[in-house]
Short mmCIF file of C-alpha atoms in Angstrom, two decimals:
data_model
loop_
_atom_site.label_atom_id
_atom_site.label_comp_id
_atom_site.label_asym_id
_atom_site.label_seq_id
_atom_site.Cartn_x
_atom_site.Cartn_y
_atom_site.Cartn_z
CA ASP A 1 115.39 94.34 94.38
CA ILE A 2 111.50 94.56 93.30
CA VAL A 3 110.00 97.60 93.71
CA MET A 4 106.30 97.67 94.62
CA THR A 5 104.17 100.63 94.03
CA GLN A 6 100.90 101.01 95.06
CA SER A 7 98.18 103.47 93.86
CA PRO A 8 96.49 105.17 95.54
CA ASP A 9 97.96 105.89 98.62
CA SER A 10 94.42 106.37 100.15
CA LEU A 11 91.23 106.05 98.87
CA ALA A 12 87.76 107.28 100.26
CA VAL A 13 84.57 104.99 99.41
CA SER A 14 80.89 105.15 99.94
CA LEU A 15 79.45 102.12 101.49
CA GLY A 16 78.46 99.97 99.13
CA GLU A 17 80.60 100.62 96.67
CA ARG A 18 83.49 99.31 94.51
CA ALA A 19 87.11 99.86 96.06
CA THR A 20 89.87 99.16 93.84
CA ILE A 21 93.47 99.69 94.91
CA ASN A 22 96.32 98.85 92.16
CA CYS A 23 100.24 97.44 92.67
CA LYS A 24 102.78 97.71 90.23
CA SER A 25 106.18 95.86 90.39
CA SER A 26 109.28 96.63 88.81
CA GLN A 27 109.59 93.54 86.83
CA SER A 28 107.46 90.45 86.41
CA VAL A 29 106.63 88.42 89.24
CA LEU A 30 105.28 85.57 87.00
CA TYR A 31 106.70 82.35 88.51
CA SER A 32 107.52 80.32 85.08
CA SER A 33 107.65 76.71 86.46
CA THR A 34 103.88 77.11 87.50
CA ASN A 35 102.65 80.09 85.43
CA LYS A 36 101.45 81.77 88.29
CA ASN A 37 101.99 85.36 89.95
CA SER A 38 103.63 85.54 93.15
CA LEU A 39 101.86 88.39 94.27
CA VAL A 40 99.55 88.20 97.67
CA TRP A 41 97.37 90.91 98.98
CA TYR A 42 97.22 91.47 102.80
CA GLN A 43 94.60 93.84 105.09
CA GLN A 44 95.85 95.00 108.21
CA LYS A 45 93.65 97.23 110.75
CA PRO A 46 95.38 99.55 113.43
CA GLY A 47 97.13 97.20 116.53
CA ARG A 48 96.71 94.09 114.53
CA PRO A 49 99.15 91.77 112.43
CA PRO A 50 98.10 91.78 108.93
CA LYS A 51 95.58 89.50 107.44
CA LEU A 52 96.03 87.28 104.20
CA LEU A 53 93.19 88.04 101.57
CA ILE A 54 94.78 87.05 98.05
CA TYR A 55 97.64 84.89 97.09
CA TRP A 56 98.95 83.79 93.88
CA ALA A 57 97.30 87.30 92.59
CA SER A 58 93.89 85.94 92.27
CA THR A 59 93.21 83.10 94.79
CA ARG A 60 91.10 83.99 97.84
CA GLU A 61 92.19 82.95 101.18
CA SER A 62 89.62 80.38 102.77
CA GLY A 63 87.32 82.31 104.96
CA VAL A 64 87.67 85.72 102.92
CA PRO A 65 84.12 87.58 101.96
CA ASP A 66 83.91 86.99 97.99
CA ARG A 67 83.53 90.46 97.68
CA PHE A 68 87.15 90.70 97.56
CA SER A 69 89.11 89.38 94.68
CA GLY A 70 92.24 89.93 92.96
CA SER A 71 93.47 90.21 89.33
CA GLY A 72 96.56 90.92 87.18
CA SER A 73 99.94 89.64 85.85
CA GLY A 74 103.50 90.08 85.30
CA THR A 75 103.87 93.33 86.38
CA ASP A 76 100.52 94.97 87.06
CA PHE A 77 97.94 93.71 89.77
CA THR A 78 94.41 94.93 91.27
CA LEU A 79 92.62 94.14 94.70
CA THR A 80 88.91 94.96 94.19
CA ILE A 81 86.43 95.25 97.01
CA ASN A 82 82.90 95.27 95.88
CA SER A 83 80.02 96.65 98.19
CA LEU A 84 82.60 98.10 100.39
CA GLN A 85 81.48 97.43 104.53
CA ALA A 86 82.22 99.38 107.09
CA GLU A 87 84.38 96.72 108.82
CA ASP A 88 86.82 96.56 105.43
CA VAL A 89 88.56 99.92 106.98
CA ALA A 90 92.31 99.29 106.49
CA VAL A 91 95.36 99.67 105.29
CA TYR A 92 96.19 96.96 102.16
CA TYR A 93 99.40 96.34 101.09
CA CYS A 94 100.42 94.11 97.98
CA GLN A 95 103.92 92.14 98.18
CA GLN A 96 105.91 89.84 95.55
CA TYR A 97 107.19 86.78 96.79
CA SER A 98 109.00 86.12 93.62
CA THR A 99 112.34 87.22 94.46
CA VAL A 100 114.54 87.70 97.84
CA PRO A 101 113.99 90.37 99.35
CA TYR A 102 110.06 89.71 99.60
CA THR A 103 109.21 93.25 98.63
CA PHE A 104 105.68 95.05 99.91
CA GLY A 105 103.99 97.99 98.27
CA GLN A 106 104.19 101.26 100.87
CA GLY A 107 100.01 100.41 101.33
CA THR A 108 96.66 101.63 100.73
CA LYS A 109 94.73 103.30 103.31
CA LEU A 110 91.01 102.89 102.93
CA GLU A 111 88.39 104.97 104.42
CA ILE A 112 84.85 105.41 104.04
CA GLU B 1 94.73 76.06 116.33
CA VAL B 2 97.67 77.67 114.71
CA GLN B 3 99.53 79.82 117.15
CA LEU B 4 102.51 81.98 116.72
CA VAL B 5 103.61 83.81 119.84
CA GLU B 6 106.73 86.06 119.47
CA SER B 7 108.53 87.36 122.69
CA GLY B 8 112.07 88.93 123.61
CA GLY B 9 111.13 92.49 122.49
CA GLY B 10 112.14 95.41 124.45
CA LEU B 11 114.15 98.58 125.00
CA VAL B 12 117.62 98.66 124.00
CA GLN B 13 120.50 101.18 123.46
CA PRO B 14 121.71 101.74 120.21
CA GLY B 15 124.49 99.18 119.93
CA GLY B 16 122.96 96.70 121.73
CA SER B 17 121.29 92.96 121.14
CA LEU B 18 118.14 91.35 121.54
CA ARG B 19 117.20 87.76 120.73
CA LEU B 20 113.54 87.39 119.74
CA SER B 21 111.74 83.74 119.79
CA CYS B 22 108.59 82.76 118.16
CA ALA B 23 107.01 79.78 119.35
CA ALA B 24 104.55 77.60 117.15
CA SER B 25 101.98 75.48 117.82
CA GLY B 26 98.68 73.74 116.11
CA PHE B 27 100.65 72.61 112.67
CA THR B 28 103.84 70.42 111.60
CA PHE B 29 106.47 73.25 112.38
CA THR B 30 109.20 71.36 110.10
CA SER B 31 106.98 71.60 107.19
CA TYR B 32 107.45 75.32 106.50
CA TRP B 33 109.86 77.90 106.16
CA MET B 34 109.44 80.74 108.43
CA HIS B 35 109.65 84.41 108.26
CA TRP B 36 110.28 87.71 110.21
CA VAL B 37 108.99 90.73 109.32
CA ARG B 38 109.03 94.10 110.59
CA GLN B 39 106.75 97.28 110.97
CA ALA B 40 108.26 100.71 112.39
CA PRO B 41 105.71 103.04 114.11
CA GLY B 42 103.25 104.47 111.38
CA LYS B 43 104.74 102.63 108.49
CA GLY B 44 104.54 99.97 106.30
CA LEU B 45 105.87 96.40 106.42
CA VAL B 46 109.19 95.25 105.41
CA TRP B 47 110.13 91.57 104.80
CA VAL B 48 113.31 91.05 107.29
CA SER B 49 114.55 87.23 106.90
CA HIS B 50 113.05 83.97 106.08
CA ILE B 51 114.10 79.84 107.09
CA HIS B 52 114.03 76.79 105.39
CA ILE B 53 112.44 73.92 107.10
CA ASP B 54 116.11 72.72 108.41
CA GLY B 55 117.76 75.94 108.96
CA SER B 56 120.02 74.83 105.95
CA SER B 57 119.19 78.08 103.96
CA THR B 58 118.48 81.66 104.88
CA ASN B 59 117.83 85.28 103.32
CA TYR B 60 117.95 88.76 104.60
CA ALA B 61 117.19 92.22 104.01
CA ASP B 62 119.81 94.35 102.41
CA SER B 63 119.14 96.63 106.00
CA VAL B 64 119.70 93.79 108.40
CA LYS B 65 122.57 91.58 106.73
CA GLY B 66 125.30 91.14 109.03
CA ARG B 67 123.88 92.59 111.90
CA PHE B 68 120.53 89.62 112.20
CA THR B 69 120.86 85.89 112.34
CA ILE B 70 117.71 83.59 111.89
CA SER B 71 117.62 80.34 113.32
CA ARG B 72 115.25 77.23 114.55
CA ASP B 73 114.90 74.58 116.58
CA ASN B 74 112.86 72.45 115.62
CA ALA B 75 112.57 70.14 118.39
CA LYS B 76 110.90 73.30 120.27
CA ASN B 77 109.32 74.53 117.37
CA THR B 78 110.50 78.15 117.79
CA VAL B 79 112.01 80.11 115.42
CA TYR B 80 114.54 82.71 116.51
CA LEU B 81 116.33 86.55 115.45
CA GLN B 82 119.07 87.46 116.97
CA MET B 83 119.75 91.07 116.48
CA ASN B 84 122.92 92.71 117.09
CA SER B 85 124.58 96.32 116.79
CA LEU B 86 120.94 97.65 116.88
CA ARG B 87 119.96 101.12 115.13
CA ALA B 88 117.32 103.48 116.32
CA GLU B 89 116.12 102.58 112.65
CA ASP B 90 115.56 99.23 113.96
CA THR B 91 112.81 100.29 116.21
CA ALA B 92 109.57 98.03 114.99
CA VAL B 93 106.99 95.60 116.02
CA TYR B 94 108.52 92.32 114.75
CA TYR B 95 106.31 89.76 113.22
CA CYS B 96 107.03 85.87 112.55
CA GLY B 97 105.31 84.27 109.97
CA ARG B 98 104.49 80.83 108.56
CA SER B 99 105.77 80.64 105.07
CA ASN B 100 103.91 79.15 102.04
CA GLY B 101 106.01 81.58 99.84
CA TYR B 102 104.17 84.33 101.23
CA VAL B 103 103.06 84.43 105.09
CA ASP B 104 99.74 82.63 105.36
CA PHE B 105 99.83 83.31 109.40
CA TRP B 106 100.82 85.68 111.67
CA GLY B 107 101.94 86.06 115.06
CA GLN B 108 100.80 89.07 117.03
CA GLY B 109 104.16 90.55 116.97
CA THR B 110 106.55 92.12 119.71
CA LEU B 111 107.92 95.84 119.99
CA VAL B 112 111.68 96.30 119.87
CA THR B 113 112.64 99.94 120.89
CA VAL B 114 116.14 100.87 120.20
CA SER B 115 116.99 104.30 122.10
CA SER B 116 119.40 105.64 124.55
#
C-alpha cells in the first residue's frame, strides 16, 4: 500500500498569515498516461463531512477560495493557505487515488 | 443539487451484520463510480471500498476484505455496503462519496457502533 505521511500533525498560524501543510507518499502517484499526480486535498470541520479543496495535486475545486493552492509532484506535495481566515480552522487531509487502496494521510489540524 | 443520503447505521453486537445504503440524487448516477470511506471517532479518514458504474468491478481495503461487500442498484440510484462479521474496530462514521477517482462529493455519513 502507498503510505501517505503529512507534516506537521498540527499547526498554529496567525490570522492573515500563511499556512503550509506537507504530504509525502511512499511511492510516486504520478499517473503516467496523463502526466498528472493523483493527489487530492480535503478540509474537514468538526461534525462535518470532508470538503474537496484541490485535486490532481494543484487544481482548485470550483468555489474554493483562491487563497488555497496545491503544488508538488511525484512523492512530495504541499497545500498552502494564504491570508489565513478564521473559517480555515479545520483538519486537512491528503489522499492518493493512484493505486488501490486509496490511502489518506493522518491529517493536519490547523488552528489559529 | 447533488445529494447523497446514507442510512442503515446503528448499534450492532460484535459478529453481527448491518447493511448501509446511500441514496443518490441530482446527478447521473450511472456515470460515476462510488466510494465508501469511514472515520472512527476522533480519528482520520480511511478508504473502505469502491464500485464501478455498472457494478462489474469492486475493490476493498484489506481490513474489510472478505467481510464487507459493496453493491449498487442503478435503477434505485443507490449504493450499498453489506457489513458482516463486524468488529469493535469497525465502529465509525461511514460516508459514501461520488467518484471522479477522488471523492468529489460526500454524504453526511451514518454512524455504526459495534459493541456488546
